[in-house]
Short mmCIF file of C-alpha atoms in Angstrom, two decimals:
data_model
loop_
_atom_site.label_atom_id
_atom_site.label_comp_id
_atom_site.label_asym_id
_atom_site.label_seq_id
_atom_site.Cartn_x
_atom_site.Cartn_y
_atom_site.Cartn_z
CA UNK A 1 37.05 -19.36 3.27
CA UNK A 2 36.28 -21.99 0.33
CA UNK A 3 32.91 -21.81 -0.73
CA UNK A 4 31.43 -23.48 -3.87
CA UNK A 5 29.82 -21.23 -6.23
CA UNK A 6 26.43 -22.74 -5.54
CA UNK A 7 26.87 -22.24 -1.56
CA UNK A 8 28.29 -18.58 -2.46
CA UNK A 9 24.87 -18.08 -4.58
CA UNK A 10 22.82 -19.53 -1.49
CA UNK A 11 24.75 -17.44 1.06
CA UNK A 12 24.02 -14.22 -0.90
CA UNK A 13 20.46 -15.21 -1.24
CA UNK A 14 19.87 -15.96 2.31
CA UNK A 15 21.84 -12.75 3.37
CA UNK A 16 19.64 -10.65 0.96
CA UNK A 17 16.37 -12.28 2.40
CA UNK A 18 17.29 -11.76 5.68
CA UNK A 19 18.24 -8.05 5.46
CA UNK A 20 14.80 -7.68 3.23
CA UNK A 21 12.88 -9.49 5.98
CA UNK A 22 14.50 -7.11 8.97
CA UNK A 23 13.50 -4.07 6.54
CA UNK A 24 9.98 -5.32 6.39
CA UNK A 25 9.66 -6.19 9.92
CA UNK A 26 10.67 -2.42 10.47
CA UNK A 27 8.35 -1.25 8.22
CA UNK A 28 5.34 -3.10 9.75
CA UNK A 29 6.48 -2.41 13.22
CA UNK A 30 8.25 1.01 12.98
CA UNK A 31 10.88 1.89 15.65
CA UNK A 32 11.11 5.65 16.49
CA UNK A 33 14.92 5.71 16.89
CA UNK A 34 15.62 3.84 13.44
CA UNK A 35 13.29 5.84 11.66
CA UNK A 36 14.81 9.02 13.26
CA UNK A 37 18.41 7.74 12.29
CA UNK A 38 17.40 6.96 8.68
CA UNK A 39 15.74 10.24 7.80
CA UNK A 40 19.01 11.84 9.47
CA UNK A 41 21.03 9.73 7.19
CA UNK A 42 19.04 10.94 4.08
CA UNK A 43 18.51 14.56 5.42
CA UNK A 44 21.32 16.08 3.47
CA UNK A 45 20.24 14.70 0.18
CA UNK A 46 16.44 15.19 0.97
CA UNK A 47 17.12 18.80 2.02
CA UNK A 48 18.86 19.54 -1.23
CA UNK A 49 15.92 17.92 -3.54
CA UNK A 50 13.10 19.47 -1.34
CA UNK A 51 14.99 22.97 -1.68
CA UNK A 52 14.74 22.38 -5.50
CA UNK A 53 11.09 21.28 -5.27
CA UNK A 54 10.03 24.61 -3.32
CA UNK A 55 11.92 26.93 -5.98
CA UNK A 56 10.49 24.93 -8.85
CA UNK A 57 6.76 25.53 -7.19
CA UNK A 58 7.61 29.10 -6.72
CA UNK A 59 7.87 29.62 -10.11
CA UNK A 60 5.29 27.02 -11.65
CA UNK A 61 2.40 28.33 -8.77
CA UNK A 62 3.34 31.61 -7.16
CA UNK A 63 -0.04 31.65 -5.49
CA UNK A 64 -0.31 28.38 -3.90
CA UNK A 65 2.76 28.73 -1.66
CA UNK A 66 1.86 32.43 -0.45
CA UNK A 67 0.23 32.91 3.20
CA UNK A 68 -0.78 36.35 2.89
CA UNK A 69 -4.54 35.75 1.74
CA UNK A 70 -7.23 36.23 3.42
CA UNK A 71 -10.33 33.91 4.35
CA UNK A 72 -13.04 35.83 3.42
CA UNK A 73 -15.63 33.20 3.25
CA UNK A 74 -14.96 32.22 6.87
CA UNK A 75 -17.14 33.66 9.35
CA UNK A 76 -15.50 35.52 12.05
CA UNK A 77 -15.09 33.52 15.19
CA UNK A 78 -13.05 34.37 18.32
CA UNK A 79 -10.25 32.11 18.32
CA UNK A 80 -10.33 32.37 22.41
CA UNK A 81 -14.33 31.42 22.38
CA UNK A 82 -13.15 28.15 24.04
CA UNK A 83 -11.04 29.73 26.87
CA UNK A 84 -13.73 32.34 27.50
CA UNK A 85 -16.55 29.65 28.12
CA UNK A 86 -14.42 27.38 30.00
CA UNK A 87 -13.52 30.39 32.34
CA UNK A 88 -17.19 31.53 32.58
CA UNK A 89 -18.61 28.00 33.27
CA UNK A 90 -15.51 27.17 35.38
CA UNK A 91 -14.80 29.98 37.73
CA UNK A 92 -16.08 28.83 41.10
CA UNK A 93 -17.93 30.86 43.56
CA UNK A 94 -15.66 33.97 45.57
CA UNK A 95 -15.00 33.03 48.83
CA UNK A 96 -13.14 34.95 51.57
CA UNK A 97 -10.04 33.52 52.49
CA UNK A 98 -9.81 31.26 49.53
CA UNK A 99 -7.86 32.21 46.20
CA UNK A 100 -8.76 30.15 43.16
CA UNK A 101 -5.88 29.29 40.97
CA UNK A 102 -6.85 28.65 37.36
CA UNK A 103 -4.65 25.92 36.05
CA UNK A 104 -4.80 24.49 32.53
CA UNK A 105 -5.04 20.50 32.33
CA UNK A 106 -2.30 19.04 30.38
CA UNK A 107 -3.40 15.49 29.83
CA UNK A 108 -6.53 13.26 30.89
CA UNK A 109 -6.23 9.98 31.71
CA UNK A 110 -9.84 8.25 31.82
CA UNK A 111 -8.76 4.89 32.48
CA UNK A 112 -6.97 5.68 35.77
CA UNK A 113 -9.18 8.78 36.35
CA UNK A 114 -6.34 11.21 36.65
CA UNK A 115 -6.00 14.97 35.14
CA UNK A 116 -2.39 15.95 34.94
CA UNK A 117 -2.01 19.86 35.55
CA UNK A 118 0.28 22.00 33.65
CA UNK A 119 1.69 23.70 36.61
CA UNK A 120 3.05 22.24 39.92
CA UNK A 121 5.38 23.56 42.52
CA UNK A 122 6.11 26.58 40.51
CA UNK A 123 2.67 27.57 40.79
CA UNK A 124 2.20 26.91 44.47
CA UNK A 125 0.32 23.79 44.46
CA UNK A 126 0.28 21.32 46.98
CA UNK A 127 -0.94 17.72 47.58
CA UNK A 128 -4.35 17.48 49.06
CA UNK A 129 -5.74 20.70 47.51
CA UNK A 130 -9.19 20.82 46.23
CA UNK A 131 -10.04 21.09 42.85
CA UNK A 132 -13.19 22.32 41.12
CA UNK A 133 -14.71 23.25 37.87
CA UNK A 134 -17.28 26.09 38.39
CA UNK A 135 -19.88 24.60 41.34
CA UNK A 136 -18.75 21.03 40.33
CA UNK A 137 -16.20 19.10 42.60
CA UNK A 138 -13.46 17.43 40.60
CA UNK A 139 -11.16 15.80 43.02
CA UNK A 140 -7.95 16.57 44.89
CA UNK A 141 -4.30 16.89 44.14
CA UNK A 142 -2.33 13.84 44.90
CA UNK A 143 1.14 14.60 43.61
CA UNK A 144 3.05 17.70 42.65
CA UNK A 145 6.38 18.03 40.57
CA UNK A 146 8.05 21.20 39.59
CA UNK A 147 5.84 22.05 36.70
CA UNK A 148 3.16 19.28 36.98
CA UNK A 149 0.67 18.16 39.36
CA UNK A 150 -1.90 15.16 39.17
CA UNK A 151 -5.66 15.40 40.27
CA UNK A 152 -7.18 12.28 41.09
CA UNK A 153 -10.95 12.50 40.11
CA UNK A 154 -13.48 11.59 42.49
CA UNK A 155 -14.98 8.97 39.94
CA UNK A 156 -11.81 7.32 39.75
CA UNK A 157 -11.48 3.70 40.53
CA UNK A 158 -11.29 3.15 44.34
CA UNK A 159 -11.61 6.95 45.40
CA UNK A 160 -13.38 7.42 48.16
CA UNK A 161 -15.34 10.82 49.02
CA UNK A 162 -17.43 12.13 51.77
CA UNK A 163 -20.77 13.47 50.48
CA UNK A 164 -24.11 15.01 51.63
CA UNK A 165 -27.04 13.74 50.45
CA UNK A 166 -29.38 16.60 50.21
CA UNK A 167 -33.23 16.42 49.94
CA UNK A 168 -35.78 18.81 51.13
CA UNK A 169 -36.42 17.87 54.77
CA UNK A 170 -33.16 16.03 55.45
CA UNK A 171 -29.53 16.28 54.74
CA UNK A 172 -27.53 12.64 55.17
CA UNK A 173 -23.86 11.88 55.31
CA UNK A 174 -22.40 9.13 53.21
CA UNK A 175 -19.10 8.00 51.43
CA UNK A 176 -18.91 7.24 47.57
CA UNK A 177 -16.57 5.05 45.85
CA UNK A 178 -15.80 5.83 42.26
CA UNK A 179 -15.67 3.13 39.51
CA UNK A 180 -14.06 5.05 36.56
CA UNK A 181 -15.46 7.29 34.10
CA UNK A 182 -17.63 4.60 32.29
CA UNK A 183 -19.61 3.60 35.41
CA UNK A 184 -21.34 5.52 37.86
CA UNK A 185 -19.76 6.08 41.57
CA UNK A 186 -21.53 3.80 44.25
CA UNK A 187 -22.54 4.95 47.66
CA UNK A 188 -20.81 2.88 50.19
CA UNK A 189 -21.68 4.11 53.20
CA UNK A 190 -24.59 6.10 54.49
CA UNK A 191 -25.34 7.72 57.98
CA UNK A 192 -27.55 4.99 59.67
CA UNK A 193 -30.05 8.18 60.75
CA UNK A 194 -30.71 9.05 57.44
CA UNK A 195 -33.18 7.72 54.90
CA UNK A 196 -32.22 8.86 51.35
CA UNK A 197 -34.37 8.60 48.35
CA UNK A 198 -33.68 8.54 44.70
CA UNK A 199 -33.22 11.98 42.61
CA UNK A 200 -31.40 13.51 46.14
CA UNK A 201 -28.68 16.20 45.40
CA UNK A 202 -25.24 14.85 46.32
CA UNK A 203 -22.85 17.47 47.24
CA UNK A 204 -18.91 17.22 48.37
CA UNK A 205 -18.62 16.99 51.89
CA UNK A 206 -15.28 18.86 53.49
CA UNK A 207 -12.66 16.95 55.57
CA UNK A 208 -11.30 18.34 58.79
CA UNK A 209 -8.34 19.43 56.87
CA UNK A 210 -10.25 21.85 54.69
CA UNK A 211 -10.24 25.36 55.52
CA UNK A 212 -13.59 26.98 57.04
CA UNK A 213 -13.90 28.99 54.03
CA UNK A 214 -14.01 25.97 51.87
CA UNK A 215 -16.42 24.15 54.17
CA UNK A 216 -19.18 26.80 53.59
CA UNK A 217 -19.24 26.18 49.65
CA UNK A 218 -21.42 23.68 48.00
CA UNK A 219 -20.04 21.80 45.17
CA UNK A 220 -22.20 19.34 43.35
CA UNK A 221 -21.47 15.76 42.07
CA UNK A 222 -24.66 14.48 40.77
CA UNK A 223 -28.10 12.95 41.82
CA UNK A 224 -28.63 9.67 43.93
CA UNK A 225 -30.31 6.99 42.13
CA UNK A 226 -31.01 3.16 42.94
CA UNK A 227 -29.43 0.46 40.71
CA UNK A 228 -29.54 -3.30 40.39
CA UNK A 229 -32.60 -5.70 40.68
CA UNK A 230 -34.43 -4.99 44.21
CA UNK A 231 -36.26 -8.43 44.12
CA UNK A 232 -32.79 -10.35 44.12
CA UNK A 233 -31.62 -8.02 46.84
CA UNK A 234 -28.60 -6.56 44.71
CA UNK A 235 -29.84 -2.83 44.60
CA UNK A 236 -27.40 -0.67 45.25
CA UNK A 237 -27.34 3.43 45.63
CA UNK A 238 -25.45 4.84 42.71
CA UNK A 239 -24.66 8.73 41.71
CA UNK A 240 -25.51 10.15 38.17
CA UNK A 241 -22.69 12.11 37.39
CA UNK A 242 -21.59 14.32 34.27
CA UNK A 243 -17.94 15.02 34.17
CA UNK A 244 -18.13 18.85 33.06
CA UNK A 245 -16.60 19.26 29.43
CA UNK A 246 -15.04 22.18 30.36
CA UNK A 247 -13.00 20.66 32.97
CA UNK A 248 -10.91 18.75 30.36
CA UNK A 249 -9.33 22.06 29.44
CA UNK A 250 -8.82 23.96 32.80
CA UNK A 251 -9.59 23.40 36.59
CA UNK A 252 -9.54 25.80 39.69
CA UNK A 253 -7.63 24.81 42.63
CA UNK A 254 -8.29 26.19 46.04
CA UNK A 255 -5.48 27.46 47.61
CA UNK A 256 -4.77 29.71 50.88
CA UNK A 257 -1.58 31.23 49.88
CA UNK A 258 -0.67 32.11 46.33
CA UNK A 259 2.07 33.14 44.16
CA UNK A 260 2.69 35.84 41.82
CA UNK A 261 -0.13 34.87 39.52
CA UNK A 262 -3.83 33.35 39.73
CA UNK A 263 -3.61 31.99 36.33
CA UNK A 264 -1.06 29.39 35.11
CA UNK A 265 -0.73 29.65 31.53
CA UNK A 266 0.81 26.73 29.65
CA UNK A 267 3.99 27.20 28.08
CA UNK A 268 5.03 26.87 24.66
CA UNK A 269 8.01 26.40 22.47
CA UNK A 270 7.41 28.18 19.27
CA UNK A 271 9.32 28.74 16.12
CA UNK A 272 8.47 30.93 12.98
CA UNK A 273 7.87 28.98 9.84
CA UNK A 274 8.47 29.62 5.95
CA UNK A 275 6.07 29.47 3.18
CA UNK A 276 4.24 26.34 3.10
CA UNK A 277 4.68 23.89 0.30
CA UNK A 278 1.58 22.11 -0.81
CA UNK A 279 1.19 18.45 -1.77
CA UNK A 280 3.41 15.45 -1.64
CA UNK A 281 5.43 13.45 -4.34
CA UNK A 282 3.95 10.12 -3.30
CA UNK A 283 0.74 10.61 -1.29
CA UNK A 284 -2.34 11.50 -2.12
CA UNK A 285 -4.20 14.14 0.42
CA UNK A 286 -3.71 17.61 1.89
CA UNK A 287 0.13 17.17 2.77
CA UNK A 288 2.15 20.42 3.62
CA UNK A 289 5.68 20.67 4.12
CA UNK A 290 7.34 23.69 5.60
CA UNK A 291 10.75 24.81 6.86
CA UNK A 292 11.20 25.94 10.39
CA UNK A 293 13.48 29.13 10.59
CA UNK A 294 15.02 27.69 13.77
CA UNK A 295 15.62 23.98 14.66
CA UNK A 296 13.19 23.14 17.37
CA UNK A 297 10.74 20.44 18.21
CA UNK A 298 7.31 20.85 16.62
CA UNK A 299 3.83 19.25 17.22
CA UNK A 300 1.44 21.65 15.48
CA UNK A 301 0.93 24.33 13.08
CA UNK A 302 -0.97 27.31 13.95
CA UNK A 303 -1.73 30.62 12.45
CA UNK A 304 -3.47 33.41 14.06
CA UNK A 305 -5.07 31.38 16.70
CA UNK A 306 -6.02 28.51 14.51
CA UNK A 307 -4.89 25.32 14.05
CA UNK A 308 -3.65 24.35 10.80
CA UNK A 309 -2.62 20.89 11.45
CA UNK A 310 -0.59 18.26 13.52
CA UNK A 311 3.08 17.72 12.52
CA UNK A 312 3.60 14.05 11.40
CA UNK A 313 7.03 13.82 10.34
CA UNK A 314 9.84 15.98 11.28
CA UNK A 315 13.27 16.19 9.81
CA UNK A 316 15.50 18.62 10.91
CA UNK A 317 13.95 21.94 10.06
CA UNK A 318 11.67 20.37 7.93
CA UNK A 319 8.23 19.61 8.91
CA UNK A 320 5.33 17.57 7.12
CA UNK A 321 1.74 18.03 7.98
CA UNK A 322 -1.79 17.07 7.07
CA UNK A 323 -4.23 19.98 6.50
CA UNK A 324 -7.42 18.74 7.94
CA UNK A 325 -10.88 19.87 7.52
CA UNK A 326 -12.36 20.52 10.92
CA UNK A 327 -14.82 17.63 10.76
CA UNK A 328 -12.14 15.17 10.10
CA UNK A 329 -10.74 15.84 13.59
CA UNK A 330 -13.08 13.56 15.07
CA UNK A 331 -13.30 12.88 18.84
CA UNK A 332 -9.85 15.09 19.11
CA UNK A 333 -12.29 18.15 18.43
CA UNK A 334 -14.65 19.64 21.05
CA UNK A 335 -17.99 21.56 19.74
CA UNK A 336 -19.48 24.57 20.75
CA UNK A 337 -22.35 26.43 19.64
CA UNK A 338 -22.03 29.94 18.12
CA UNK A 339 -23.57 31.28 21.37
CA UNK A 340 -20.87 29.66 23.36
CA UNK A 341 -22.40 26.44 24.60
CA UNK A 342 -20.71 22.66 24.68
CA UNK A 343 -22.80 20.71 22.46
CA UNK A 344 -21.89 17.54 20.28
CA UNK A 345 -23.37 18.68 17.31
CA UNK A 346 -22.21 22.48 17.96
CA UNK A 347 -20.70 24.29 14.83
CA UNK A 348 -17.55 25.67 15.83
CA UNK A 349 -14.72 23.35 16.69
CA UNK A 350 -11.71 23.57 18.87
CA UNK A 351 -9.18 21.28 19.69
CA UNK A 352 -9.79 19.01 22.62
CA UNK A 353 -6.09 18.57 23.76
CA UNK A 354 -4.23 15.39 24.40
CA UNK A 355 -1.57 13.35 22.38
CA UNK A 356 0.42 16.12 21.90
CA UNK A 357 -2.20 18.55 20.70
CA UNK A 358 -2.57 21.47 22.94
CA UNK A 359 -6.02 22.45 23.84
CA UNK A 360 -8.44 25.50 22.92
CA UNK A 361 -6.98 26.23 19.30
CA UNK A 362 -10.12 27.05 16.69
CA UNK A 363 -10.18 24.28 14.23
CA UNK A 364 -12.90 26.17 12.21
CA UNK A 365 -16.64 25.82 11.42
CA UNK A 366 -17.60 22.15 11.03
CA UNK A 367 -18.61 21.83 7.37
CA UNK A 368 -15.60 24.02 6.11
CA UNK A 369 -12.61 22.52 4.29
CA UNK A 370 -9.16 22.38 5.53
CA UNK A 371 -7.79 25.74 6.76
CA UNK A 372 -6.41 28.34 4.31
CA UNK A 373 -2.67 29.41 5.45
CA UNK A 374 -3.56 32.90 6.45
CA UNK A 375 -1.30 34.90 8.29
CA UNK A 376 2.43 33.93 9.53
CA UNK A 377 2.70 30.31 10.29
CA UNK A 378 4.61 29.30 13.34
CA UNK A 379 5.28 25.88 14.90
CA UNK A 380 4.21 25.20 18.66
CA UNK A 381 4.90 22.52 21.12
CA UNK A 382 3.75 22.29 24.85
CA UNK A 383 6.63 22.67 27.24
CA UNK A 384 5.51 19.59 29.14
CA UNK A 385 5.56 17.47 25.67
CA UNK A 386 9.42 18.19 25.31
CA UNK A 387 11.20 15.18 26.96
CA UNK B 1 34.75 1.14 -11.89
CA UNK B 2 35.10 3.41 -14.46
CA UNK B 3 31.72 2.17 -16.00
CA UNK B 4 30.24 2.78 -12.56
CA UNK B 5 31.44 6.39 -12.74
CA UNK B 6 29.88 6.84 -15.99
CA UNK B 7 26.66 5.64 -14.90
CA UNK B 8 26.40 7.95 -11.82
CA UNK B 9 27.21 11.05 -13.79
CA UNK B 10 24.29 10.48 -15.81
CA UNK B 11 21.86 8.75 -13.04
CA UNK B 12 22.52 11.43 -10.13
CA UNK B 13 21.19 14.38 -12.17
CA UNK B 14 18.61 12.49 -14.00
CA UNK B 15 17.06 10.86 -10.74
CA UNK B 16 16.90 14.78 -9.08
CA UNK B 17 15.27 16.10 -12.05
CA UNK B 18 12.87 13.26 -12.30
CA UNK B 19 12.03 13.68 -8.55
CA UNK B 20 11.10 17.32 -9.01
CA UNK B 21 9.19 16.45 -12.19
CA UNK B 22 7.41 13.73 -10.08
CA UNK B 23 6.47 16.23 -7.56
CA UNK B 24 5.26 18.72 -9.85
CA UNK B 25 3.33 16.35 -12.00
CA UNK B 26 1.81 14.66 -8.68
CA UNK B 27 0.22 17.67 -7.60
CA UNK B 28 -1.42 18.51 -10.88
CA UNK B 29 -4.80 17.49 -11.88
CA UNK B 30 -4.76 13.87 -12.12
CA UNK B 31 -1.32 13.38 -11.32
CA UNK B 32 -2.06 11.04 -8.54
CA UNK B 33 -2.30 8.42 -11.31
CA UNK B 34 1.16 8.75 -12.49
CA UNK B 35 3.47 6.16 -11.91
CA UNK B 36 6.78 6.38 -9.70
CA UNK B 37 9.54 7.98 -11.72
CA UNK B 38 12.04 6.69 -9.89
CA UNK B 39 10.87 3.22 -9.88
CA UNK B 40 10.97 3.70 -13.79
CA UNK B 41 14.46 4.71 -13.63
CA UNK B 42 15.46 2.19 -11.49
CA UNK B 43 13.89 -0.39 -14.19
CA UNK B 44 15.90 1.23 -17.06
CA UNK B 45 19.21 1.82 -15.21
CA UNK B 46 19.27 -2.04 -13.73
CA UNK B 47 19.11 -5.10 -16.25
CA UNK B 48 16.48 -7.58 -15.14
CA UNK B 49 18.94 -10.38 -15.19
CA UNK B 50 20.83 -8.94 -12.43
CA UNK B 51 23.66 -6.34 -12.38
CA UNK B 52 27.50 -7.61 -12.61
CA UNK B 53 28.17 -6.53 -9.10
CA UNK B 54 25.73 -5.91 -6.31
CA UNK B 55 27.25 -2.70 -5.32
CA UNK B 56 25.60 -0.65 -7.99
CA UNK B 57 21.92 -1.70 -7.35
CA UNK B 58 22.63 -1.45 -3.64
CA UNK B 59 23.87 2.15 -3.78
CA UNK B 60 21.52 3.04 -6.47
CA UNK B 61 18.27 1.98 -4.39
CA UNK B 62 19.83 3.96 -1.48
CA UNK B 63 20.36 6.97 -3.53
CA UNK B 64 16.73 6.67 -5.18
CA UNK B 65 15.23 6.43 -1.88
CA UNK B 66 17.14 9.06 -0.29
CA UNK B 67 16.15 11.57 -3.19
CA UNK B 68 12.49 10.33 -2.64
CA UNK B 69 12.38 11.32 0.75
CA UNK B 70 12.84 14.98 -0.07
CA UNK B 71 9.45 14.78 -1.90
CA UNK B 72 7.30 12.75 0.55
CA UNK B 73 6.51 12.58 3.87
CA UNK B 74 7.09 8.88 3.92
CA UNK B 75 9.99 7.38 5.51
CA UNK B 76 13.02 6.55 3.36
CA UNK B 77 12.55 2.85 4.61
CA UNK B 78 9.51 2.52 2.63
CA UNK B 79 11.16 3.71 -0.56
CA UNK B 80 14.26 1.44 0.21
CA UNK B 81 12.60 -1.49 0.75
CA UNK B 82 9.74 -0.84 -2.29
CA UNK B 83 12.64 -0.33 -4.73
CA UNK B 84 14.63 -3.43 -3.49
CA UNK B 85 11.85 -5.81 -3.62
CA UNK B 86 11.02 -4.61 -6.99
CA UNK B 87 14.20 -5.55 -8.13
CA UNK B 88 14.21 -8.97 -6.44
CA UNK B 89 10.68 -9.71 -7.87
CA UNK B 90 11.64 -8.65 -11.27
CA UNK B 91 14.73 -10.80 -11.35
CA UNK B 92 12.71 -13.79 -10.23
CA UNK B 93 10.10 -13.16 -12.69
CA UNK B 94 12.65 -12.74 -15.57
CA UNK B 95 13.99 -16.05 -15.15
CA UNK B 96 10.97 -17.94 -15.68
CA UNK B 97 9.11 -16.04 -18.02
CA UNK B 98 9.75 -14.95 -21.60
CA UNK B 99 10.29 -11.63 -22.46
CA UNK B 100 9.38 -12.03 -26.05
CA UNK B 101 5.45 -12.32 -25.27
CA UNK B 102 4.11 -8.34 -24.68
CA UNK B 103 1.59 -9.81 -22.06
CA UNK B 104 4.12 -11.62 -20.32
CA UNK B 105 6.56 -8.68 -20.13
CA UNK B 106 3.51 -6.26 -19.00
CA UNK B 107 2.31 -8.83 -16.20
CA UNK B 108 5.93 -9.23 -15.03
CA UNK B 109 5.82 -5.19 -15.05
CA UNK B 110 2.90 -4.98 -13.06
CA UNK B 111 4.08 -7.82 -10.64
CA UNK B 112 7.35 -6.10 -10.01
CA UNK B 113 5.61 -2.79 -9.26
CA UNK B 114 3.29 -4.26 -6.37
CA UNK B 115 5.93 -4.43 -3.73
CA UNK B 116 6.79 -0.75 -4.00
CA UNK B 117 2.78 -0.02 -3.91
CA UNK B 118 2.42 -2.12 -0.92
CA UNK B 119 5.28 -0.17 0.76
CA UNK B 120 3.59 2.94 -0.03
CA UNK B 121 0.48 1.96 1.03
CA UNK B 122 1.87 0.66 4.49
CA UNK B 123 3.98 3.93 4.90
CA UNK B 124 0.54 6.13 4.12
CA UNK B 125 -1.45 3.89 6.31
CA UNK B 126 0.98 4.46 9.36
CA UNK B 127 0.81 8.18 9.00
CA UNK B 128 -3.10 7.81 8.95
CA UNK B 129 -3.67 8.81 5.33
CA UNK B 130 -4.01 5.55 3.37
CA UNK B 131 -3.43 5.48 -0.13
CA UNK B 132 -6.59 4.54 -2.22
CA UNK B 133 -6.17 1.01 -3.87
CA UNK B 134 -7.51 2.20 -7.22
CA UNK B 135 -4.71 4.76 -7.28
CA UNK B 136 -2.17 2.11 -6.57
CA UNK B 137 -3.41 -0.13 -9.01
CA UNK B 138 -3.25 2.44 -11.79
CA UNK B 139 0.37 3.31 -11.12
CA UNK B 140 1.21 -0.61 -11.12
CA UNK B 141 -0.35 -0.82 -14.25
CA UNK B 142 1.29 2.37 -15.67
CA UNK B 143 4.59 0.61 -14.77
CA UNK B 144 3.75 -2.35 -16.53
CA UNK B 145 2.89 -0.82 -19.56
CA UNK B 146 6.16 1.33 -19.53
CA UNK B 147 8.15 -1.65 -18.82
CA UNK B 148 6.62 -4.11 -21.43
CA UNK B 149 7.67 -1.15 -24.05
CA UNK B 150 10.93 -0.61 -22.38
CA UNK B 151 11.88 -4.40 -22.40
CA UNK B 152 10.85 -5.37 -25.85
CA UNK B 153 13.30 -7.66 -27.54
CA UNK B 154 16.09 -6.06 -29.49
CA UNK B 155 16.26 -3.02 -26.98
CA UNK B 156 19.48 -3.15 -24.81
CA UNK B 157 18.87 -2.06 -21.29
CA UNK B 158 21.17 0.55 -19.98
CA UNK B 159 22.92 -1.38 -17.30
#
């Protein structure tokens, strides 16, 4: 093809411009598959360089990369405190003819009012089973897969639940309708024979499908209150409810028949890690990089029950994570007091769960710094997170 | 071709050693203010008026980005874009400003260092740990100072 020198120059500039624009577009709106491919492309060179860095750092700062120290300044906190609290608060009252299956929650979808459980047919769960947390009604299982089940919360938009409005002198039947976690559920129907008052206790009402043993139990749902403007005729009965904080972690499912175990433990893929390397060649922060001894997907780094950080990059066996101070986890942490009570300003922080982070791992004491890499590090990924 | 081989023989080991040094210095006290050693090497190895062929700068930018990804969590894409845009900026500025004035050379170096700084900022922002602006500005000023010294008239660039 014949091109004038000027045309040739313009063609080259246009090609370079297009190439750079495409690159900038990918940088601003990253595509996971492209990023993965590019990292895979440079992996041999990058690995060679990072092995050299590791060796140099080991010579220059032998203490920084050691993992055998001890965190003497950290007060001793039980790494299973959240689990213990959830079990203490969430275990429902025993009833003959009912076995309570303890099932961890994998994911909470607040918008849709759904809980995804980390167990399914493998744990003998079935659609329609009642789900509770302690003496609180949570909802019912609506869908069961092999290793997963979905619970529809009674507060989820459009969910209708039969309730009893309990006062000193009378019990009135009613039906509620959920409006999502942000709005109070409304009472849509009240038995015409009753005349409830504000402050009445709202309790779950069994259906014909529920076992007789379950019908005898009381599960609280909140308190009745009047909302809206009575003068304008827009007053409605609503329910003041509070979702139990522990139910984000585990719930109990009523079952008549059970499998081998009453507790469904979440499955993890784990891999041991080498010594972490502190720092980053470009960024400024508590970055750590570490090599996995075996190639496996990794979401978080853990050691001795304490979460060290979230894996933000994985390139083959190499992982990068940002060591965060416990308070830096923000809303992704759940706070407990030292006495083991859920409290917004509690000192002891645990991972809340969700977005790939498993729940219930100790993050540390609120005012402490980033975790010190004590003990043997390992990477974890919940089985449900692996596609 | 023979010229390129000679360059690579020098540039490959130098770039790897500089990457190691950059990691070591960066994690020392005050190290976060230092400039990117790879960018300095790139400016030294490729003349501002442009290389005789496009293959060498293209491959060298690719190589530097790959080496850099061994010392940072940032995706190589950000390094490649930063280096490539720095070269384009410097080339365009070189055509319009005299390199006989130290001040203009300084300004040219500073402006050329802006795209890589922006790319680092973008990459770090997407990782949830954005680089502070003052650190990026100081890094650009470092590059500007080094470039104004490196490109003073009478000195011949490596490329």
